[in-house]
mmCIF file of C-alpha atoms and ligand atoms in Angstrom:
data_model
loop_
_atom_site.group_PDB
_atom_site.id
_atom_site.type_symbol
_atom_site.label_atom_id
_atom_site.label_comp_id
_atom_site.label_asym_id
_atom_site.label_seq_id
_atom_site.Cartn_x
_atom_site.Cartn_y
_atom_site.Cartn_z
ATOM 1 C CA MET A 1 142.477 81.534 -8.413
ATOM 2 C CA SER A 2 143.791 83.695 -11.239
ATOM 3 C CA GLY A 3 147.428 83.281 -10.179
ATOM 4 C CA VAL A 4 148.097 86.616 -11.908
ATOM 5 C CA SER A 5 148.868 88.619 -8.820
ATOM 6 C CA LEU A 6 147.915 87.809 -5.280
ATOM 7 C CA PRO A 7 149.996 89.939 -2.938
ATOM 8 C CA ARG A 8 151.084 88.340 0.320
ATOM 9 C CA SER A 9 151.039 91.621 2.262
ATOM 10 C CA TYR A 10 148.965 94.789 1.930
ATOM 11 C CA LEU A 11 150.266 97.662 4.076
ATOM 12 C CA TYR A 12 147.630 100.192 5.180
ATOM 13 C CA VAL A 13 148.897 103.773 5.009
ATOM 14 C CA PRO A 14 146.791 106.672 6.311
ATOM 15 C CA GLY A 15 145.887 108.883 3.341
ATOM 16 C CA ASN A 16 146.576 112.108 5.221
ATOM 17 C CA ALA A 17 150.116 111.178 6.323
ATOM 18 C CA PRO A 18 152.453 112.433 3.557
ATOM 19 C CA GLU A 19 155.565 111.424 5.533
ATOM 20 C CA LYS A 20 154.358 107.801 5.666
ATOM 21 C CA LEU A 21 153.165 107.877 2.030
ATOM 22 C CA SER A 22 156.466 109.164 0.731
ATOM 23 C CA LYS A 23 158.394 106.184 2.089
ATOM 24 C CA ALA A 24 155.608 103.593 1.884
ATOM 25 C CA LEU A 25 156.987 101.963 -1.265
ATOM 26 C CA THR A 26 160.296 101.257 0.472
ATOM 27 C CA ARG A 27 158.777 99.197 3.317
ATOM 28 C CA GLY A 28 158.774 95.921 1.372
ATOM 29 C CA ALA A 29 155.023 95.258 1.137
ATOM 30 C CA ASP A 30 153.704 93.522 -1.986
ATOM 31 C CA ALA A 31 150.775 95.983 -2.016
ATOM 32 C CA LEU A 32 149.680 99.185 -0.312
ATOM 33 C CA ILE A 33 146.177 100.203 0.785
ATOM 34 C CA LEU A 34 146.048 103.985 1.075
ATOM 35 C CA ASP A 35 143.351 104.656 3.623
ATOM 36 C CA LEU A 36 140.632 107.292 3.380
ATOM 37 C CA GLU A 37 138.438 105.666 6.049
ATOM 38 C CA ASP A 38 139.024 105.033 9.740
ATOM 39 C CA ALA A 39 142.682 106.113 9.885
ATOM 40 C CA VAL A 40 141.533 109.550 8.688
ATOM 41 C CA PRO A 41 139.490 111.879 10.949
ATOM 42 C CA MET A 42 136.334 113.501 9.502
ATOM 43 C CA THR A 43 137.990 116.923 9.285
ATOM 44 C CA GLU A 44 140.779 115.451 7.121
ATOM 45 C CA LYS A 45 138.665 113.502 4.594
ATOM 46 C CA ASP A 46 138.921 115.988 1.703
ATOM 47 C CA ASN A 47 142.616 116.557 2.279
ATOM 48 C CA ALA A 48 143.325 112.808 2.403
ATOM 49 C CA ARG A 49 141.354 112.185 -0.806
ATOM 50 C CA SER A 50 143.206 114.860 -2.784
ATOM 51 C CA THR A 51 146.590 113.866 -1.305
ATOM 52 C CA VAL A 52 146.043 110.231 -2.309
ATOM 53 C CA VAL A 53 144.846 111.101 -5.826
ATOM 54 C CA ARG A 54 147.874 113.349 -6.361
ATOM 55 C CA TRP A 55 150.286 110.735 -4.994
ATOM 56 C CA LEU A 56 148.829 107.985 -7.193
ATOM 57 C CA ARG A 57 149.135 110.175 -10.287
ATOM 58 C CA GLU A 58 152.815 110.801 -9.508
ATOM 59 C CA GLN A 59 153.755 107.110 -9.429
ATOM 60 C CA PRO A 60 155.288 105.331 -12.431
ATOM 61 C CA ALA A 61 152.930 103.072 -14.368
ATOM 62 C CA ASP A 62 155.170 99.993 -14.113
ATOM 63 C CA LEU A 63 155.404 99.849 -10.307
ATOM 64 C CA ALA A 64 155.878 96.313 -8.905
ATOM 65 C CA THR A 65 153.758 97.193 -5.863
ATOM 66 C CA GLU A 66 149.978 97.010 -6.223
ATOM 67 C CA LEU A 67 148.246 100.204 -5.133
ATOM 68 C CA TRP A 68 144.771 100.070 -3.576
ATOM 69 C CA VAL A 69 142.707 102.757 -1.827
ATOM 70 C CA ARG A 70 140.230 102.094 0.984
ATOM 71 C CA ILE A 71 137.173 104.283 0.438
ATOM 72 C CA ASN A 72 134.572 105.437 2.955
ATOM 73 C CA PRO A 73 131.137 103.870 3.261
ATOM 74 C CA GLY A 74 127.874 105.836 3.364
ATOM 75 C CA PRO A 75 127.663 109.404 2.089
ATOM 76 C CA LEU A 76 131.307 109.536 0.949
ATOM 77 C CA LEU A 77 131.237 106.215 -0.948
ATOM 78 C CA LEU A 78 130.620 107.633 -4.399
ATOM 79 C CA THR A 79 132.540 110.873 -3.810
ATOM 80 C CA ASP A 80 135.631 108.825 -3.030
ATOM 81 C CA ALA A 81 135.050 106.322 -5.851
ATOM 82 C CA GLY A 82 134.446 109.112 -8.391
ATOM 83 C CA ALA A 83 137.669 110.902 -7.456
ATOM 84 C CA LEU A 84 139.619 107.663 -7.986
ATOM 85 C CA ALA A 85 138.201 106.666 -11.377
ATOM 86 C CA ASN A 86 140.617 106.361 -14.292
ATOM 87 C CA ILE A 87 143.903 106.465 -12.381
ATOM 88 C CA PRO A 88 146.267 104.144 -14.266
ATOM 89 C CA THR A 89 148.474 103.312 -11.253
ATOM 90 C CA LEU A 90 145.499 102.276 -9.097
ATOM 91 C CA THR A 91 144.788 98.543 -8.943
ATOM 92 C CA GLY A 92 141.516 98.803 -7.088
ATOM 93 C CA LEU A 93 139.271 100.098 -4.337
ATOM 94 C CA VAL A 94 138.697 98.486 -0.955
ATOM 95 C CA ILE A 95 135.071 99.183 0.029
ATOM 96 C CA ALA A 96 135.076 99.765 3.810
ATOM 97 C CA LYS A 97 132.074 98.454 5.771
ATOM 98 C CA CYS A 98 130.535 97.059 2.599
ATOM 99 C CA GLU A 99 126.952 96.280 3.574
ATOM 100 C CA GLY A 100 125.827 94.206 0.621
ATOM 101 C CA PRO A 101 125.922 93.672 -3.135
ATOM 102 C CA GLY A 102 124.233 97.077 -3.620
ATOM 103 C CA ASP A 103 127.384 98.906 -2.457
ATOM 104 C CA VAL A 104 129.508 96.895 -4.880
ATOM 105 C CA SER A 105 127.272 97.523 -7.872
ATOM 106 C CA ALA A 106 126.912 101.232 -7.015
ATOM 107 C CA VAL A 107 130.709 101.662 -7.120
ATOM 108 C CA ALA A 108 131.113 99.443 -10.200
ATOM 109 C CA ASP A 109 128.356 101.340 -12.053
ATOM 110 C CA LEU A 110 129.922 104.687 -11.237
ATOM 111 C CA LEU A 111 133.341 103.550 -12.489
ATOM 112 C CA THR A 112 131.774 102.215 -15.682
ATOM 113 C CA ALA A 113 129.835 105.445 -16.207
ATOM 114 C CA ARG A 114 133.151 107.340 -15.932
ATOM 115 C CA GLY A 115 134.690 105.114 -18.605
ATOM 116 C CA ASP A 116 136.917 103.282 -16.101
ATOM 117 C CA ILE A 117 137.049 99.632 -17.111
ATOM 118 C CA GLY A 118 140.072 98.394 -15.162
ATOM 119 C CA THR A 119 139.686 99.316 -11.484
ATOM 120 C CA LEU A 120 139.035 96.224 -9.330
ATOM 121 C CA LEU A 121 137.006 96.017 -6.112
ATOM 122 C CA MET A 122 137.776 94.415 -2.755
ATOM 123 C CA PRO A 123 134.765 94.554 -0.399
ATOM 124 C CA LEU A 124 135.751 94.631 3.271
ATOM 125 C CA ILE A 125 133.538 92.266 5.248
ATOM 126 C CA GLU A 126 133.390 93.760 8.745
ATOM 127 C CA THR A 127 129.761 93.841 9.856
ATOM 128 C CA ALA A 128 127.297 91.092 10.706
ATOM 129 C CA ARG A 129 125.198 92.036 7.668
ATOM 130 C CA ALA A 130 128.177 91.759 5.363
ATOM 131 C CA VAL A 131 129.157 88.343 6.723
ATOM 132 C CA LEU A 132 125.649 87.065 6.014
ATOM 133 C CA ALA A 133 125.627 88.697 2.565
ATOM 134 C CA ALA A 134 129.175 87.554 1.682
ATOM 135 C CA PRO A 135 128.064 85.014 -0.979
ATOM 136 C CA ALA A 136 126.170 87.729 -2.901
ATOM 137 C CA ILE A 137 128.925 90.324 -2.348
ATOM 138 C CA ALA A 138 131.523 87.904 -3.742
ATOM 139 C CA GLU A 139 129.429 87.510 -6.922
ATOM 140 C CA GLY A 140 129.400 91.286 -7.535
ATOM 141 C CA PRO A 141 130.923 93.012 -10.561
ATOM 142 C CA ARG A 142 134.709 93.632 -10.508
ATOM 143 C CA VAL A 143 135.135 91.779 -7.193
ATOM 144 C CA HIS A 144 138.714 90.511 -7.198
ATOM 145 C CA GLN A 145 138.905 89.305 -3.609
ATOM 146 C CA LEU A 146 137.126 89.759 -0.265
ATOM 147 C CA GLN A 147 138.907 91.057 2.837
ATOM 148 C CA ILE A 148 137.847 90.379 6.437
ATOM 149 C CA GLY A 149 137.906 93.208 8.991
ATOM 150 C CA GLU A 150 137.825 91.773 12.484
ATOM 151 C CA VAL A 151 138.162 94.853 14.669
ATOM 152 C CA ASP A 152 134.929 96.365 13.365
ATOM 153 C CA LEU A 153 133.306 92.946 13.336
ATOM 154 C CA GLY A 154 134.082 92.558 17.026
ATOM 155 C CA ALA A 155 132.553 95.958 17.755
ATOM 156 C CA ASP A 156 129.457 95.124 15.668
ATOM 157 C CA THR A 157 128.825 91.671 17.106
ATOM 158 C CA GLY A 158 130.328 91.582 20.609
ATOM 159 C CA ILE A 159 132.719 88.784 19.634
ATOM 160 C CA GLU A 160 135.875 89.023 21.769
ATOM 161 C CA PRO A 161 138.586 86.758 20.386
ATOM 162 C CA GLY A 162 140.926 85.012 22.802
ATOM 163 C CA ALA A 163 144.585 84.304 22.080
ATOM 164 C CA ASP A 164 143.830 81.437 19.681
ATOM 165 C CA GLU A 165 141.122 83.443 17.855
ATOM 166 C CA ALA A 166 138.858 80.376 17.896
ATOM 167 C CA GLU A 167 135.822 82.641 18.246
ATOM 168 C CA LEU A 168 136.479 83.952 14.711
ATOM 169 C CA GLY A 169 137.081 80.601 12.997
ATOM 170 C CA GLY A 170 133.483 80.112 11.868
ATOM 171 C CA ILE A 171 133.212 83.585 10.365
ATOM 172 C CA ARG A 172 136.571 83.314 8.595
ATOM 173 C CA SER A 173 135.362 80.053 7.058
ATOM 174 C CA MET A 174 132.196 81.748 5.793
ATOM 175 C CA ILE A 175 134.325 84.323 3.946
ATOM 176 C CA VAL A 176 136.626 81.643 2.516
ATOM 177 C CA LEU A 177 133.651 79.538 1.371
ATOM 178 C CA ALA A 178 131.816 82.530 -0.129
ATOM 179 C CA SER A 179 134.949 83.347 -2.161
ATOM 180 C CA ALA A 180 135.472 79.784 -3.376
ATOM 181 C CA ALA A 181 131.781 79.355 -4.244
ATOM 182 C CA ALA A 182 131.849 82.562 -6.307
ATOM 183 C CA GLN A 183 135.088 81.360 -7.957
ATOM 184 C CA ILE A 184 137.006 84.491 -7.058
ATOM 185 C CA ASN A 185 140.458 84.631 -5.435
ATOM 186 C CA PRO A 186 140.806 83.413 -1.841
ATOM 187 C CA PRO A 187 140.301 86.286 0.611
ATOM 188 C CA LEU A 188 142.769 88.651 2.241
ATOM 189 C CA GLY A 189 143.319 87.966 5.934
ATOM 190 C CA PRO A 190 142.601 90.354 8.796
ATOM 191 C CA VAL A 191 144.768 93.084 10.246
ATOM 192 C CA SER A 192 146.490 92.135 13.480
ATOM 193 C CA ARG A 193 146.892 94.867 16.083
ATOM 194 C CA LEU A 194 150.186 93.326 17.231
ATOM 195 C CA THR A 195 153.155 95.367 16.015
ATOM 196 C CA SER A 196 155.849 94.229 18.439
ATOM 197 C CA ASP A 197 155.025 90.591 19.183
ATOM 198 C CA PRO A 198 156.300 88.678 16.125
ATOM 199 C CA GLU A 199 155.798 85.259 17.738
ATOM 200 C CA SER A 200 152.096 85.777 18.348
ATOM 201 C CA LEU A 201 151.717 87.386 14.919
ATOM 202 C CA LEU A 202 153.401 84.353 13.345
ATOM 203 C CA ALA A 203 151.093 81.894 15.112
ATOM 204 C CA SER A 204 148.047 83.945 14.147
ATOM 205 C CA THR A 205 149.171 84.291 10.516
ATOM 206 C CA GLU A 206 149.884 80.568 10.192
ATOM 207 C CA ARG A 207 146.351 79.952 11.439
ATOM 208 C CA VAL A 208 144.931 82.449 8.932
ATOM 209 C CA ARG A 209 146.795 80.634 6.159
ATOM 210 C CA ARG A 210 145.498 77.216 7.240
ATOM 211 C CA GLN A 211 141.998 78.690 7.265
ATOM 212 C CA GLY A 212 142.296 79.461 3.539
ATOM 213 C CA PHE A 213 143.502 83.059 3.258
ATOM 214 C CA VAL A 214 146.361 83.858 0.849
ATOM 215 C CA GLY A 215 147.713 87.073 2.318
ATOM 216 C CA ARG A 216 147.221 89.433 5.197
ATOM 217 C CA ALA A 217 146.600 93.135 5.672
ATOM 218 C CA CYS A 218 149.293 94.898 7.740
ATOM 219 C CA ILE A 219 149.276 98.164 9.668
ATOM 220 C CA HIS A 220 152.975 98.497 10.464
ATOM 221 C CA PRO A 221 156.133 97.710 8.446
ATOM 222 C CA ALA A 222 157.345 95.357 11.214
ATOM 223 C CA GLN A 223 154.503 92.960 10.370
ATOM 224 C CA ILE A 224 155.530 92.504 6.721
ATOM 225 C CA PRO A 225 158.446 90.015 7.052
ATOM 226 C CA VAL A 226 156.366 87.743 9.301
ATOM 227 C CA VAL A 227 153.461 87.774 6.851
ATOM 228 C CA HIS A 228 155.766 87.086 3.883
ATOM 229 C CA ASP A 229 157.388 84.234 5.717
ATOM 230 C CA VAL A 230 154.020 82.539 6.225
ATOM 231 C CA PHE A 231 152.542 83.175 2.772
ATOM 232 C CA THR A 232 155.593 82.175 0.741
ATOM 233 C CA PRO A 233 155.552 78.418 0.053
ATOM 234 C CA THR A 234 158.744 76.783 1.378
ATOM 235 C CA GLU A 235 161.279 74.982 -0.852
ATOM 236 C CA GLU A 236 159.959 71.742 0.610
ATOM 237 C CA GLU A 237 156.339 72.570 -0.255
ATOM 238 C CA ILE A 238 157.348 73.550 -3.788
ATOM 239 C CA ALA A 239 159.385 70.347 -4.285
ATOM 240 C CA GLU A 240 156.474 68.290 -2.957
ATOM 241 C CA ALA A 241 154.026 69.996 -5.343
ATOM 242 C CA GLU A 242 156.375 69.492 -8.300
ATOM 243 C CA SER A 243 156.734 65.831 -7.434
ATOM 244 C CA VAL A 244 152.925 65.444 -7.306
ATOM 245 C CA LEU A 245 152.730 66.851 -10.848
ATOM 246 C CA GLU A 246 155.457 64.471 -12.035
ATOM 247 C CA VAL A 247 154.044 61.327 -10.420
ATOM 248 C CA PHE A 248 150.550 62.157 -11.680
ATOM 249 C CA ALA A 249 151.790 62.788 -15.240
ATOM 250 C CA GLU A 250 153.521 59.397 -15.246
ATOM 251 C CA ALA A 251 150.364 57.677 -13.992
ATOM 252 C CA GLU A 252 148.256 59.477 -16.568
ATOM 253 C CA ALA A 253 150.610 58.411 -19.364
ATOM 254 C CA GLU A 254 149.888 54.857 -18.294
ATOM 255 C CA GLY A 255 146.139 55.495 -18.394
ATOM 256 C CA SER A 256 145.553 55.870 -14.625
ATOM 257 C CA GLY A 257 143.993 58.745 -12.670
ATOM 258 C CA VAL A 258 145.066 57.557 -9.223
ATOM 259 C CA VAL A 259 148.488 56.530 -7.938
ATOM 260 C CA LEU A 260 150.458 56.308 -4.692
ATOM 261 C CA ASP A 261 153.547 58.433 -4.113
ATOM 262 C CA SER A 262 156.787 57.038 -2.664
ATOM 263 C CA ALA A 263 155.436 57.533 0.891
ATOM 264 C CA GLY A 264 152.284 55.555 0.088
ATOM 265 C CA ARG A 265 149.950 58.563 -0.086
ATOM 266 C CA LEU A 266 147.185 58.809 -2.666
ATOM 267 C CA ILE A 267 147.633 61.214 -5.568
ATOM 268 C CA ASP A 268 144.537 61.977 -7.629
ATOM 269 C CA LEU A 269 143.075 64.967 -9.454
ATOM 270 C CA ALA A 270 142.121 66.728 -6.220
ATOM 271 C CA VAL A 271 145.692 66.436 -4.875
ATOM 272 C CA LEU A 272 146.942 67.635 -8.273
ATOM 273 C CA ARG A 273 144.742 70.754 -8.074
ATOM 274 C CA GLY A 274 146.128 71.511 -4.599
ATOM 275 C CA ALA A 275 149.698 71.144 -5.907
ATOM 276 C CA ARG A 276 148.982 73.525 -8.786
ATOM 277 C CA LYS A 277 147.655 76.095 -6.323
ATOM 278 C CA THR A 278 150.836 75.847 -4.239
ATOM 279 C CA LEU A 279 152.946 76.429 -7.359
ATOM 280 C CA ALA A 280 150.765 79.394 -8.405
ATOM 281 C CA LEU A 281 151.285 80.928 -4.942
ATOM 282 C CA ALA A 282 155.036 80.274 -5.184
ATOM 283 C CA ASP A 283 155.035 82.106 -8.530
ATOM 284 C CA ARG A 284 153.581 85.303 -7.144
ATOM 285 C CA PRO A 285 155.534 88.456 -7.852
ATOM 286 C CA ARG A 286 157.863 89.317 -4.970
ATOM 287 C CA ARG A 287 159.555 92.477 -3.941
HETATM 288 N N1 COA B 1 152.743 102.812 6.575
HETATM 289 C C1 COA B 1 153.936 103.355 6.207
HETATM 290 N N2 COA B 1 154.902 103.625 7.099
HETATM 291 C C2 COA B 1 154.652 103.330 8.387
HETATM 292 C C3 COA B 1 153.444 102.771 8.808
HETATM 293 C C4 COA B 1 152.464 102.505 7.836
HETATM 294 N N3 COA B 1 151.287 101.961 8.149
HETATM 295 N N4 COA B 1 153.475 102.569 10.138
HETATM 296 C C5 COA B 1 154.684 103.003 10.552
HETATM 297 N N5 COA B 1 155.391 103.467 9.497
HETATM 298 C C6 COA B 1 156.762 104.005 9.532
HETATM 299 C C7 COA B 1 156.873 105.209 10.437
HETATM 300 O O1 COA B 1 156.559 106.388 9.706
HETATM 301 C C8 COA B 1 158.310 105.127 10.871
HETATM 302 O O2 COA B 1 159.086 105.588 9.777
HETATM 303 P P1 COA B 1 160.537 106.272 9.999
HETATM 304 O O3 COA B 1 161.341 105.246 10.732
HETATM 305 O O4 COA B 1 161.005 106.530 8.617
HETATM 306 O O5 COA B 1 160.268 107.508 10.798
HETATM 307 C C9 COA B 1 158.560 103.622 10.959
HETATM 308 O O6 COA B 1 157.587 103.015 10.111
HETATM 309 C C10 COA B 1 158.396 103.077 12.374
HETATM 310 O O7 COA B 1 157.118 103.406 12.846
HETATM 311 P P2 COA B 1 156.767 103.560 14.408
HETATM 312 O O8 COA B 1 157.474 104.749 14.954
HETATM 313 O O9 COA B 1 156.991 102.262 15.056
HETATM 314 O O10 COA B 1 155.216 103.812 14.366
HETATM 315 P P3 COA B 1 154.448 105.204 14.255
HETATM 316 O O11 COA B 1 154.196 105.713 15.627
HETATM 317 O O12 COA B 1 155.112 106.106 13.265
HETATM 318 O O13 COA B 1 153.064 104.702 13.630
HETATM 319 C C11 COA B 1 150.840 103.892 13.631
HETATM 320 C C12 COA B 1 152.187 103.866 14.360
HETATM 321 C C13 COA B 1 149.896 102.889 14.257
HETATM 322 C C14 COA B 1 150.257 105.310 13.704
HETATM 323 C C15 COA B 1 151.120 103.513 12.149
HETATM 324 O O14 COA B 1 151.687 102.241 12.155
HETATM 325 C C16 COA B 1 149.934 103.567 11.232
HETATM 326 O O15 COA B 1 149.510 104.647 10.835
HETATM 327 N N6 COA B 1 149.399 102.391 10.819
HETATM 328 C C17 COA B 1 148.338 102.307 9.872
HETATM 329 C C18 COA B 1 147.018 102.613 10.512
HETATM 330 C C19 COA B 1 145.937 102.429 9.508
HETATM 331 O O16 COA B 1 146.044 102.747 8.353
HETATM 332 N N7 COA B 1 144.785 101.915 9.988
HETATM 333 C C20 COA B 1 143.692 101.624 9.134
HETATM 334 C C21 COA B 1 143.609 100.181 8.792
HETATM 335 S S1 COA B 1 143.238 99.166 10.166
HETATM 336 MG MG1 MG B 2 137.160 98.719 9.763
#
């Protein structure tokens, strides 16, 4: 995990909705994903692309909010990517319905050919093929993080999650493992369709966090506080992690790599690594 910047929330904003775009930065999300794909009808694709490019160019360079754009798969993939090359305020591109490592390298090659060296990529894993190719996708050039898309995945596979989403647990784990094995950031969690049921959203988001995701995509501003609540380490978790570092440092100074804490629990290098991750997550930029 780079620890540089891992937003807790990414708010999707339809690219052809200027009234939503104009106030999007005031909604409190750590990051925005301006959408050119499924929130935009076919007849609006060109308009959305030019609206988003113009909007991105109008933003100040030192914005605290990360700005991403979700691009279309298939015939529009490179048209979208080409239009978004070399925009200083853009953090990266989310590749919708990424089918395999070929999509990632095609976009990365195009950006490189345009002289764009900084734009990151976030492949969206939302088809059966992509789930099975996730290890290779995660190894692709410029891949910062994977994102799971469960609505499309359900349509592609016939999986119908129940209230506890147990049916999706195995697939979520595949995405988390593919990310860890490729040594990229932990993945971004799925959109929830619930916009007025904070209790169910909370339970679902806590589950997503336990499963190894470090943030969640949102579709409505009402989801953001719930997602932040879950993905911000509590004071207690931070104190616990700091105490692990302290106890381990004392043990190390005495030449030992394993020690028990005051509650009789083992502290070793693996526990230390976990504590460092908690502190890195606690250090994330907030809005
Ligand atoms: N981004 C920015 N602002 C949003 C927003 C979003 N995704 N969703 C809602 N808002 C704003 C509304 O414009 C409204 O603003 P206002 O109070 O200043 O008028 C406020 O939040 C309350 O919204 P509400 O009236 O409850 O919802 P809505 O009917 O305006 O919008 C959706 C509902 C589903 C159309 C909207 O949430 C949306 O477009 N979501 C994103 C969809 C998307 O991008 N999907 C692709 C990824 S899965
Ligand atoms: Mg989708």
